[in-house]
Short mmCIF file of C-alpha atoms in Angstrom, two decimals:
data_model
loop_
_atom_site.label_atom_id
_atom_site.label_comp_id
_atom_site.label_asym_id
_atom_site.label_seq_id
_atom_site.Cartn_x
_atom_site.Cartn_y
_atom_site.Cartn_z
CA MET K 1 -0.19 0.08 -0.25
CA PRO K 2 1.23 3.30 -1.12
CA SER K 3 0.40 4.32 2.94
CA LYS K 4 2.71 2.75 4.74
CA PRO K 5 6.40 3.96 2.28
CA ALA K 6 5.59 7.95 3.31
CA PRO K 7 6.89 7.86 6.69
CA ILE K 8 9.82 6.13 5.95
CA LYS K 9 10.93 8.12 3.07
CA LYS K 10 10.05 11.05 5.28
CA ALA K 11 12.73 10.07 7.86
CA ALA K 12 15.05 9.69 5.33
CA LYS K 13 14.57 13.07 3.68
CA LYS K 14 14.22 14.46 7.14
CA GLU K 15 18.22 14.36 7.71
CA PRO K 16 19.27 16.84 4.65
CA ALA K 17 16.50 19.00 6.64
CA LYS K 18 18.84 19.25 10.23
CA LYS K 19 21.76 19.51 7.33
CA GLU K 20 19.96 22.56 5.91
CA GLU K 21 18.69 23.74 8.96
CA LYS K 22 22.80 23.82 10.42
CA ALA K 23 24.39 24.28 7.28
CA PRO K 24 23.11 28.28 6.98
CA GLU K 25 24.87 28.27 11.36
CA PRO K 26 28.71 29.50 10.38
CA ALA K 27 27.57 32.25 7.68
CA PRO K 28 26.47 34.21 10.69
CA ALA K 29 30.03 34.69 11.96
CA PRO K 30 31.47 36.30 8.37
CA ALA K 31 28.75 38.98 7.88
CA PRO K 32 30.35 40.92 6.28
CA GLU K 33 33.06 38.61 3.79
CA PRO K 34 30.26 36.72 0.43
CA ALA K 35 32.13 33.70 1.02
CA PRO K 36 29.37 32.16 2.88
CA ALA K 37 26.65 32.06 -0.11
CA GLU K 38 28.78 29.16 -2.20
CA PRO K 39 27.13 26.48 0.04
CA ALA K 40 23.79 27.85 -1.41
CA PRO K 41 24.41 26.47 -4.70
CA ALA K 42 24.24 22.90 -3.39
CA GLU K 43 21.84 23.35 -0.86
CA ALA K 44 19.78 23.91 -3.67
CA GLU K 45 20.73 21.67 -5.58
CA ALA K 46 19.35 19.66 -2.71
CA PRO K 47 15.45 20.42 -3.45
CA PRO K 48 15.65 19.36 -6.71
CA ALA K 49 16.36 15.66 -5.57
CA GLU K 50 13.09 14.94 -3.20
CA GLU K 51 10.96 16.54 -6.50
CA ALA K 52 12.54 13.78 -8.48
CA ALA K 53 12.73 10.88 -6.16
CA ALA K 54 8.89 12.15 -4.87
CA PRO K 55 7.61 10.37 -8.31
CA GLU K 56 8.90 7.30 -7.38
CA GLY K 57 8.04 6.83 -4.59
CA GLU K 58 4.72 8.33 -4.72
CA ALA K 59 3.98 10.93 -1.52
CA ALA K 60 3.47 14.69 -1.17
CA PRO K 61 6.66 16.23 0.72
CA ALA K 62 7.27 17.63 4.12
CA PRO K 63 6.81 21.66 3.86
CA PRO K 64 10.22 23.83 4.71
CA PRO K 65 10.66 24.18 8.51
CA GLU K 66 8.88 27.60 9.38
CA GLU K 67 11.76 30.16 10.35
CA PRO K 68 11.01 31.62 14.73
CA LYS K 69 8.99 35.93 14.19
CA PRO K 70 10.65 38.21 15.74
CA PRO K 71 9.09 39.58 19.23
CA THR K 72 5.44 41.83 18.71
CA PRO K 73 7.15 45.29 19.59
CA PRO K 74 4.55 47.38 22.36
CA PRO K 75 3.14 49.50 21.03
CA PRO K 76 4.10 53.24 20.29
CA LYS K 77 2.85 56.12 24.16
CA GLU K 78 1.40 58.37 22.80
CA PRO K 79 -0.08 62.43 24.48
CA THR K 80 -4.14 62.63 25.64
CA SER K 81 -5.37 64.80 23.89
CA ALA K 82 -5.86 69.07 24.45
CA PRO K 83 -7.56 68.91 28.40
CA VAL K 84 -11.24 71.17 27.75
CA ASP K 85 -14.09 73.54 29.20
CA LEU K 86 -11.09 75.84 31.02
CA PHE K 87 -12.45 78.54 32.21
CA VAL K 88 -11.98 80.81 35.45
CA GLU K 89 -14.01 80.00 38.31
CA ASP K 90 -13.23 83.30 41.55
CA LYS K 91 -10.44 85.60 41.27
CA ASN K 92 -9.42 89.02 43.53
CA ASP K 93 -6.96 90.18 43.93
CA ASN K 94 -3.58 88.13 44.70
CA SER K 95 -5.35 84.91 43.04
CA VAL K 96 -7.43 82.85 40.31
CA THR K 97 -8.98 79.53 40.32
CA ILE K 98 -9.20 77.98 37.01
CA ILE K 99 -11.23 74.00 36.19
CA TRP K 100 -11.08 72.63 33.52
CA SER K 101 -12.47 69.43 32.15
CA GLU K 102 -10.86 65.77 31.48
CA PRO K 103 -9.27 64.88 27.99
CA ALA K 104 -11.59 64.01 25.54
CA ASN K 105 -9.07 60.79 24.40
CA VAL K 106 -6.82 59.81 27.07
CA GLY K 107 -5.84 56.85 25.41
CA ALA K 108 -3.92 53.79 26.58
CA SER K 109 -1.24 55.63 28.80
CA GLY K 110 -3.82 56.72 31.45
CA LEU K 111 -3.65 60.51 32.73
CA ASP K 112 -0.69 60.84 35.73
CA GLY K 113 -1.72 64.64 35.86
CA TYR K 114 -2.23 68.28 34.99
CA THR K 115 0.75 71.10 35.08
CA ILE K 116 -0.90 74.42 34.64
CA GLU K 117 0.97 77.43 33.34
CA VAL K 118 1.42 81.87 33.24
CA CYS K 119 2.59 83.93 31.40
CA LYS K 120 2.59 87.85 30.92
CA ASP K 121 0.19 88.86 28.68
CA GLY K 122 3.38 90.01 25.35
CA THR K 123 4.69 87.52 26.23
CA ASP K 124 6.07 84.23 25.36
CA ASP K 125 7.52 83.17 28.76
CA TRP K 126 5.82 80.38 29.78
CA LYS K 127 5.68 79.01 33.89
CA ALA K 128 4.65 76.16 35.22
CA VAL K 129 2.95 77.19 38.85
CA ASN K 130 2.47 73.73 40.29
CA GLU K 131 5.62 71.97 41.46
CA SER K 132 4.13 68.52 41.69
CA LEU K 133 0.74 68.02 38.60
CA GLN K 134 -1.96 68.72 39.75
CA LYS K 135 -4.49 65.54 39.92
CA SER K 136 -8.00 66.95 40.08
CA SER K 137 -8.55 69.88 37.97
CA ARG K 138 -9.46 72.52 39.47
CA PHE K 139 -6.45 75.41 40.57
CA VAL K 140 -5.53 78.12 42.56
CA ILE K 141 -3.01 79.99 40.89
CA LYS K 142 -1.60 82.60 44.38
CA ASN K 143 0.59 85.09 44.49
CA LEU K 144 -0.49 86.96 41.92
CA THR K 145 -0.04 90.71 41.15
CA THR K 146 -3.15 93.21 41.55
CA GLY K 147 -3.10 94.86 37.49
CA ASP K 148 -1.45 91.85 35.58
CA HIS K 149 -2.37 90.89 32.61
CA LEU K 150 -2.02 86.67 32.78
CA ASN K 151 -2.24 84.53 30.10
CA ILE K 152 -2.73 80.68 31.51
CA ARG K 153 -3.41 77.28 30.12
CA VAL K 154 -2.80 73.67 31.35
CA VAL K 155 -1.53 70.58 29.93
CA ALA K 156 -2.12 66.71 29.87
CA VAL K 157 0.53 64.89 31.20
CA ASN K 158 1.01 60.69 30.91
CA GLU K 159 3.91 58.01 29.88
CA GLY K 160 3.48 59.68 26.82
CA GLY K 161 4.76 63.27 27.37
CA ARG K 162 2.92 66.99 27.12
CA SER K 163 -0.13 67.16 26.13
CA PRO K 164 -1.79 69.52 23.56
CA PRO K 165 -2.30 72.63 25.83
CA VAL K 166 -5.10 74.15 26.64
CA THR K 167 -5.07 78.21 27.36
CA LEU K 168 -8.38 80.54 27.56
CA PRO K 169 -9.34 83.41 25.07
CA GLU K 170 -8.25 86.11 26.89
CA PRO K 171 -5.64 87.44 29.25
CA VAL K 172 -7.13 87.28 32.95
CA LEU K 173 -6.41 90.93 35.20
CA VAL K 174 -5.57 89.82 38.15
CA LYS K 175 -8.40 91.85 40.40
CA GLU K 176 -11.13 90.88 42.82
CA VAL K 177 -14.63 90.51 40.45
CA ALA K 178 -16.93 93.53 41.54
CA ASP K 179 -20.12 92.32 43.05
CA ARG K 180 -22.70 94.45 43.52
CA PRO K 181 -23.65 95.52 46.84
CA LYS K 182 -26.61 94.57 48.20
CA ILE K 183 -27.75 95.48 51.90
CA ARG K 184 -30.12 92.82 53.43
CA LEU K 185 -31.66 94.54 56.38
CA PRO K 186 -33.53 91.99 58.69
CA ARG K 187 -37.47 92.41 58.76
CA PHE K 188 -38.15 93.67 62.58
CA LEU K 189 -35.65 96.71 61.32
CA ARG K 190 -37.75 98.24 58.76
CA GLN K 191 -40.57 98.93 61.16
CA ARG K 192 -38.86 101.75 64.08
CA TYR K 193 -36.85 100.31 67.11
CA VAL K 194 -38.04 100.48 70.23
CA ALA K 195 -35.72 100.01 73.11
CA HIS K 196 -36.14 101.66 76.63
CA VAL K 197 -33.69 104.57 78.05
CA GLY K 198 -30.65 102.10 79.60
CA ASP K 199 -31.46 99.51 77.26
CA LYS K 200 -28.53 98.14 75.08
CA ILE K 201 -28.67 98.64 72.15
CA ASN K 202 -26.79 96.13 69.39
CA LEU K 203 -27.77 95.16 65.26
CA THR K 204 -25.88 93.36 63.30
CA ILE K 205 -27.30 95.05 59.16
CA PRO K 206 -25.21 92.33 57.62
CA PHE K 207 -24.95 92.99 53.70
CA SER K 208 -22.62 91.59 50.33
CA GLY K 209 -20.76 93.32 47.79
CA LYS K 210 -17.12 92.08 46.43
CA PRO K 211 -14.75 93.29 47.39
CA LYS K 212 -14.76 94.53 50.48
CA PRO K 213 -17.33 97.45 50.31
CA VAL K 214 -16.78 100.55 52.15
CA VAL K 215 -19.03 101.20 54.90
CA THR K 216 -20.53 104.06 56.06
CA TRP K 217 -22.69 105.70 59.09
CA THR K 218 -24.69 108.59 59.33
CA LYS K 219 -27.38 110.18 61.77
CA GLY K 220 -29.47 113.29 60.54
CA GLY K 221 -26.56 113.59 57.30
CA GLN K 222 -23.52 113.76 60.00
CA PRO K 223 -21.72 111.77 61.12
CA LEU K 224 -21.92 109.49 64.09
CA ASP K 225 -20.55 110.30 67.92
CA PRO K 226 -18.39 107.55 67.89
CA LYS K 227 -18.38 108.06 72.68
CA ARG K 228 -22.27 107.24 71.58
CA VAL K 229 -22.36 104.90 68.74
CA ASN K 230 -19.86 102.27 68.24
CA ILE K 231 -19.58 100.07 64.47
CA ARG K 232 -18.80 97.17 64.00
CA SER K 233 -17.67 96.42 59.98
CA THR K 234 -16.86 93.53 58.69
CA GLU K 235 -16.86 91.59 54.67
CA ARG K 236 -20.11 90.01 55.80
CA ASP K 237 -21.82 92.86 57.99
CA SER K 238 -22.11 95.93 60.49
CA ILE K 239 -22.82 95.76 63.95
CA VAL K 240 -24.65 99.49 65.83
CA PHE K 241 -23.53 99.45 69.02
CA ILE K 242 -24.62 101.80 71.99
CA ARG K 243 -24.43 100.70 75.41
CA ALA K 244 -26.84 103.13 77.28
CA ALA K 245 -29.26 104.47 74.93
CA GLU K 246 -30.69 107.44 75.55
CA ARG K 247 -33.04 109.27 74.67
CA ASP K 248 -30.94 112.13 72.53
CA ASP K 249 -30.10 108.46 69.84
CA SER K 250 -33.45 109.12 68.86
CA GLY K 251 -33.73 109.40 65.25
CA VAL K 252 -33.49 108.00 61.30
CA TYR K 253 -29.29 106.26 61.13
CA ASP K 254 -28.32 105.85 56.88
CA MET K 255 -26.42 103.39 55.79
CA SER K 256 -23.85 103.50 52.46
CA VAL K 257 -21.73 100.72 51.35
CA LYS K 258 -20.59 100.49 48.42
CA VAL K 259 -17.79 98.60 45.66
CA GLU K 260 -16.05 101.05 43.10
CA GLY K 261 -19.09 102.22 41.03
CA PHE K 262 -21.59 100.95 42.93
CA GLU K 263 -23.76 101.85 46.11
CA ASP K 264 -26.68 100.45 47.61
CA LYS K 265 -28.44 102.50 51.32
CA ALA K 266 -30.74 101.59 54.06
CA SER K 267 -31.97 103.58 56.64
CA LEU K 268 -33.22 102.65 60.77
CA THR K 269 -35.27 104.06 62.81
CA LEU K 270 -34.33 104.17 66.23
CA GLN K 271 -36.75 105.67 69.49
CA ILE K 272 -35.89 105.15 73.03
CA VAL K 273 -38.18 106.31 75.03
CA GLU K 274 -39.22 106.14 78.71
CA LEU K 275 -42.07 106.75 81.22
CA PRO K 276 -44.44 109.53 80.48
CA GLY K 277 -44.78 112.87 83.29
CA PRO K 278 -47.47 113.95 84.87
CA PRO K 279 -50.34 115.72 83.70
CA SER K 280 -49.65 119.16 83.14
CA SER K 281 -52.93 120.88 84.90
CA LEU K 282 -55.48 119.51 87.08
CA LYS K 283 -58.26 121.13 88.21
CA ILE K 284 -62.52 120.32 89.70
CA VAL K 285 -64.56 121.89 86.99
CA ASP K 286 -68.03 121.33 89.61
CA THR K 287 -69.61 119.57 91.53
CA TRP K 288 -73.80 118.79 92.46
CA GLY K 289 -74.80 115.86 94.01
CA PHE K 290 -72.59 112.71 94.14
CA ASN K 291 -70.87 113.62 91.32
CA VAL K 292 -67.64 115.49 90.71
CA ALA K 293 -66.22 117.15 87.39
CA LEU K 294 -62.43 117.23 86.70
CA GLU K 295 -60.55 118.70 83.48
CA TRP K 296 -56.55 118.08 83.08
CA THR K 297 -54.41 119.08 80.24
CA PRO K 298 -51.50 116.75 78.33
CA PRO K 299 -48.28 115.85 80.04
CA ASN K 300 -45.71 118.75 78.70
CA ASP K 301 -42.92 115.58 78.25
CA ASN K 302 -44.58 112.45 76.68
CA GLY K 303 -41.54 109.04 77.29
CA ASN K 304 -40.46 110.67 73.83
CA THR K 305 -44.31 108.32 72.54
CA GLU K 306 -47.95 108.43 72.00
CA ILE K 307 -49.83 108.90 75.17
CA THR K 308 -51.76 105.99 75.75
CA GLY K 309 -53.46 106.56 78.57
CA TYR K 310 -55.00 108.29 81.80
CA THR K 311 -55.80 106.96 85.02
CA VAL K 312 -57.47 108.83 87.55
CA GLN K 313 -57.33 108.13 91.68
CA LYS K 314 -59.67 109.74 94.33
CA ALA K 315 -59.05 109.76 98.38
CA ASP K 316 -61.59 110.29 100.74
CA LYS K 317 -60.09 113.39 103.55
CA LYS K 318 -60.79 111.32 106.64
CA THR K 319 -58.57 108.33 105.01
CA GLY K 320 -56.36 110.10 102.28
CA ASP K 321 -56.54 106.14 100.57
CA TRP K 322 -56.05 106.54 97.03
CA PHE K 323 -58.29 105.01 95.03
CA THR K 324 -58.43 104.14 91.51
CA VAL K 325 -61.49 105.50 90.45
CA LEU K 326 -61.37 105.27 86.04
CA GLU K 327 -58.16 102.66 84.29
CA HIS K 328 -56.83 103.34 80.59
CA TYR K 329 -58.86 106.80 80.02
CA HIS K 330 -57.74 108.33 76.66
CA ARG K 331 -60.03 112.05 77.47
CA LEU K 332 -58.82 114.80 78.73
CA ASN K 333 -62.34 115.24 80.94
CA ALA K 334 -64.37 112.63 83.39
CA THR K 335 -67.17 112.61 85.68
CA ILE K 336 -66.80 110.87 89.24
CA SER K 337 -69.60 109.44 90.32
CA ASP K 338 -71.58 107.10 93.70
CA LEU K 339 -69.39 109.27 95.76
CA ILE K 340 -70.27 109.79 99.68
CA MET K 341 -72.36 112.91 100.99
CA GLY K 342 -71.04 114.99 103.37
CA ASN K 343 -67.78 113.13 103.18
CA THR K 344 -64.11 115.48 100.77
CA TYR K 345 -62.63 114.42 98.06
CA LYS K 346 -59.03 115.10 96.72
CA PHE K 347 -58.12 113.92 93.24
CA ARG K 348 -54.92 113.48 90.41
CA VAL K 349 -54.09 112.06 87.73
CA PHE K 350 -51.71 109.55 86.59
CA SER K 351 -50.35 109.65 82.53
CA GLU K 352 -49.19 106.49 80.98
CA ASN K 353 -47.41 105.87 77.55
CA LYS K 354 -45.81 101.60 76.60
CA CYS K 355 -43.55 102.65 79.32
CA GLY K 356 -45.69 102.32 82.41
CA LEU K 357 -47.73 105.40 84.26
CA SER K 358 -45.51 108.40 85.44
CA GLU K 359 -43.59 108.54 88.67
CA SER K 360 -46.44 110.84 89.61
CA ALA K 361 -49.45 112.27 90.12
CA THR K 362 -50.54 115.93 89.33
CA VAL K 363 -52.58 116.26 91.89
CA ALA K 364 -56.43 118.73 92.26
CA LYS K 365 -55.75 122.11 94.37
CA GLY K 366 -59.37 121.87 94.72
CA GLU K 367 -61.48 119.46 97.24
CA ALA K 368 -64.82 118.36 96.06
CA LYS K 369 -67.26 118.25 99.34
CA ILE K 370 -70.95 116.97 98.64
CA LEU K 371 -73.11 118.54 100.96
CA LYS K 372 -75.92 116.90 102.32
CA THR K 373 -77.83 120.62 102.70
CA GLY K 374 -78.46 119.55 98.75
CA ILE K 375 -81.26 117.07 99.42
CA GLU K 376 -83.39 116.84 101.56
CA TYR K 377 -86.72 114.79 102.55
CA LYS K 378 -90.56 115.14 102.31
CA PRO K 379 -92.32 112.71 103.51
CA PRO K 380 -96.14 112.37 100.87
CA GLU K 381 -99.03 113.75 102.25
CA TYR K 382 -101.46 110.63 103.40
CA LYS K 383 -104.81 112.08 104.53
CA GLU K 384 -105.06 111.09 108.48
CA ARG K 385 -107.36 107.16 108.38
CA ASP K 386 -109.60 106.99 111.39
CA PHE K 387 -109.44 103.77 113.28
CA SER K 388 -111.98 104.11 115.97
CA GLU K 389 -113.85 101.34 116.39
CA ALA K 390 -116.88 99.86 119.13
CA PRO K 391 -115.45 96.27 120.79
CA LYS K 392 -116.66 93.24 118.70
CA PHE K 393 -115.12 90.23 119.57
CA THR K 394 -113.72 88.20 116.77
CA THR K 395 -113.29 84.74 118.87
CA ASN K 396 -116.08 84.13 120.57
CA LEU K 397 -115.74 82.24 124.39
CA SER K 398 -116.16 78.76 124.54
CA ASP K 399 -118.51 75.89 126.54
CA ARG K 400 -116.09 73.89 128.59
CA THR K 401 -116.43 71.45 131.00
CA THR K 402 -113.40 70.95 133.93
CA THR K 403 -112.94 68.25 136.75
CA VAL K 404 -113.22 69.37 140.83
CA GLY K 405 -109.31 70.14 141.25
CA TYR K 406 -108.63 70.48 137.83
CA SER K 407 -107.67 74.07 137.27
CA THR K 408 -109.12 75.76 133.58
CA LYS K 409 -108.65 78.04 131.62
CA LEU K 410 -111.37 80.33 129.06
CA LEU K 411 -110.09 82.28 126.38
CA CYS K 412 -111.74 84.97 122.93
CA SER K 413 -109.93 87.97 121.67
CA VAL K 414 -111.24 91.35 121.12
CA ARG K 415 -110.26 94.43 119.34
CA GLY K 416 -111.55 98.43 119.11
CA PHE K 417 -110.09 100.97 119.15
CA PRO K 418 -109.22 102.88 121.33
CA LYS K 419 -108.52 100.19 123.50
CA PRO K 420 -111.16 98.37 125.48
CA LYS K 421 -111.22 97.80 128.41
CA VAL K 422 -112.67 94.06 129.78
CA GLN K 423 -114.71 93.09 132.98
CA TRP K 424 -115.46 88.88 133.48
CA MET K 425 -118.45 87.80 135.08
CA LYS K 426 -119.26 84.69 136.41
CA ASN K 427 -123.69 84.98 136.65
CA GLN K 428 -124.09 88.68 135.97
CA MET K 429 -121.96 89.14 138.84
CA ILE K 430 -118.39 91.06 138.97
CA ILE K 431 -115.72 88.90 139.34
CA GLY K 432 -113.25 91.84 140.74
CA ASP K 433 -109.70 91.13 142.18
CA ASP K 434 -111.22 87.69 143.19
CA PRO K 435 -107.40 85.87 143.94
CA LYS K 436 -108.77 81.90 142.87
CA PHE K 437 -109.67 84.28 139.56
CA ARG K 438 -107.04 84.94 137.16
CA GLN K 439 -107.81 87.33 134.11
CA ILE K 440 -104.83 88.27 132.17
CA CYS K 441 -105.56 90.70 128.06
CA VAL K 442 -102.89 91.13 126.05
CA GLN K 443 -103.29 92.76 122.49
CA GLY K 444 -106.25 91.57 122.29
CA ILE K 445 -105.76 87.95 123.80
CA CYS K 446 -108.63 87.84 126.70
CA SER K 447 -107.87 84.74 129.52
CA LEU K 448 -109.72 83.56 132.80
CA GLU K 449 -108.15 80.99 134.57
CA ILE K 450 -109.82 78.98 137.36
CA ARG K 451 -107.24 78.33 140.06
CA LYS K 452 -108.27 74.56 141.26
CA PRO K 453 -112.46 74.66 141.24
CA GLY K 454 -114.85 72.90 143.54
CA ASN K 455 -118.23 71.82 143.52
CA PHE K 456 -119.91 75.61 142.69
CA ASP K 457 -117.25 77.38 140.65
CA GLY K 458 -119.16 76.09 137.29
CA GLY K 459 -122.28 78.96 136.65
CA VAL K 460 -122.28 81.31 133.54
CA TYR K 461 -119.41 83.71 132.69
CA SER K 462 -119.35 86.46 131.14
CA CYS K 463 -116.89 88.59 129.30
CA ARG K 464 -118.01 92.44 128.72
CA ALA K 465 -116.08 94.54 126.34
CA MET K 466 -116.09 98.96 126.75
CA ASN K 467 -114.91 101.61 124.98
CA ASP K 468 -116.68 105.23 124.60
CA LEU K 469 -118.03 104.06 121.05
CA GLY K 470 -119.69 100.60 122.81
CA GLU K 471 -119.51 97.73 124.82
CA ALA K 472 -119.77 94.41 123.20
CA THR K 473 -120.59 90.67 126.30
CA ILE K 474 -120.22 87.51 125.29
CA SER K 475 -121.24 84.67 128.13
CA CYS K 476 -119.85 80.22 127.83
CA LYS K 477 -121.30 77.60 130.42
CA LEU K 478 -118.80 76.19 132.90
CA GLU K 479 -119.53 73.08 134.43
CA VAL K 480 -117.41 71.30 136.74
CA LYS K 481 -118.31 67.35 137.82
CA GLN K 482 -116.91 65.17 140.41
CA PRO K 483 -113.72 63.40 140.04
CA VAL K 484 -114.56 59.56 138.77
CA VAL K 485 -114.05 56.94 141.77
CA PRO K 486 -113.34 53.05 140.52
CA GLU K 487 -115.52 50.73 142.94
CA GLY K 488 -112.83 49.47 143.44
CA GLY K 489 -111.71 51.51 146.42
CA LYS K 490 -114.72 51.31 149.00
#
């Protein structure tokens, strides 16, 4: 079979292949000499022998071995593209703050940092201002000279070197950006600020503006007196301080804040108040019956604020104690009522404002005496009634029964005017002053007490009432019985 001899032929042909590999070894040593090129024809002849032998064995010739490939060189290191979006974030008289964005194309080498360079306008003397690479995309260029015009650029740096720079389109003037001043007056100072005499005043008024604004205070167009008012101003606010307020500190204070050609103004009104003085005068206008009319005038000193009312008091001359009769009263006249007849009164009035009552009061010079003679009682005239009446019994005597030895009493009532005279009779005989009987007549109630009656005290008893207009008589029957003795007692 033809497939079996093929590996044998391949093994036999391997040796010349090795010779071909060994043959070029001496060639590299005499590289500059052309002699090593002679064996090339002999080596070139070998392939035809193999090609001639190939048809005899009917097998494909073995391919020549490949030469080893040289190692792939690393890609060249390239810098990044230029940073983008460079602009000035802030600046003042000696520094400029810039900010930018990362390059759009960083590459395989990455990004190590940034270099910030400046040069004065009109020159090409670029100088780096950061000693080491800046990692962040924001940088503050410090220690600059006010008024310089500087060109600023940023370069990205990596292993491939420096990127193309990104430069600000225009030179930067080293000077703080002017910000319009604005006074932010607190809400409670937009209206009148009221304080008492002796109070400590400490007011803070914030404002804004760049560079540092110039603050000016005036009162009524005149500078403030530093002995009375202390002003302390910072970059953000101004403080008005008065250690002990006086009424002369009242007024309108004007505040002005200036930044270059810009200015803002504000005003605050300060009112220092205290207790008012008493009313200027007080007099008693009229007195009638139980009433007194008073009038007074406003105080000369209102305490630097409006008068809110008056307090009226009275005092009885006998006791001297003061009592309030009117409070928070707004008028300049009043009528005091419900006074006591026969008493003499004094009156005084206090002024009142938002601080309170005046320390003293104005007392009326005169006194008000409530006279008794002004009122006389005249009782109404009534026609006198004639109460004369003949005696008349309103309660009659009643018949009674009693037992021997037990006292009993007869009762009746009589009226009449003039007061009637009463007589008791037994069997039409006047009893008189017999001690056995006791006669009583009080307020028209007449009674006859019979003490321990005997068998002979029974009969008809009568009561007679008599006056100048007539007489009246009533009678009753009294029966006296023997006591009942039990049969067993015999």
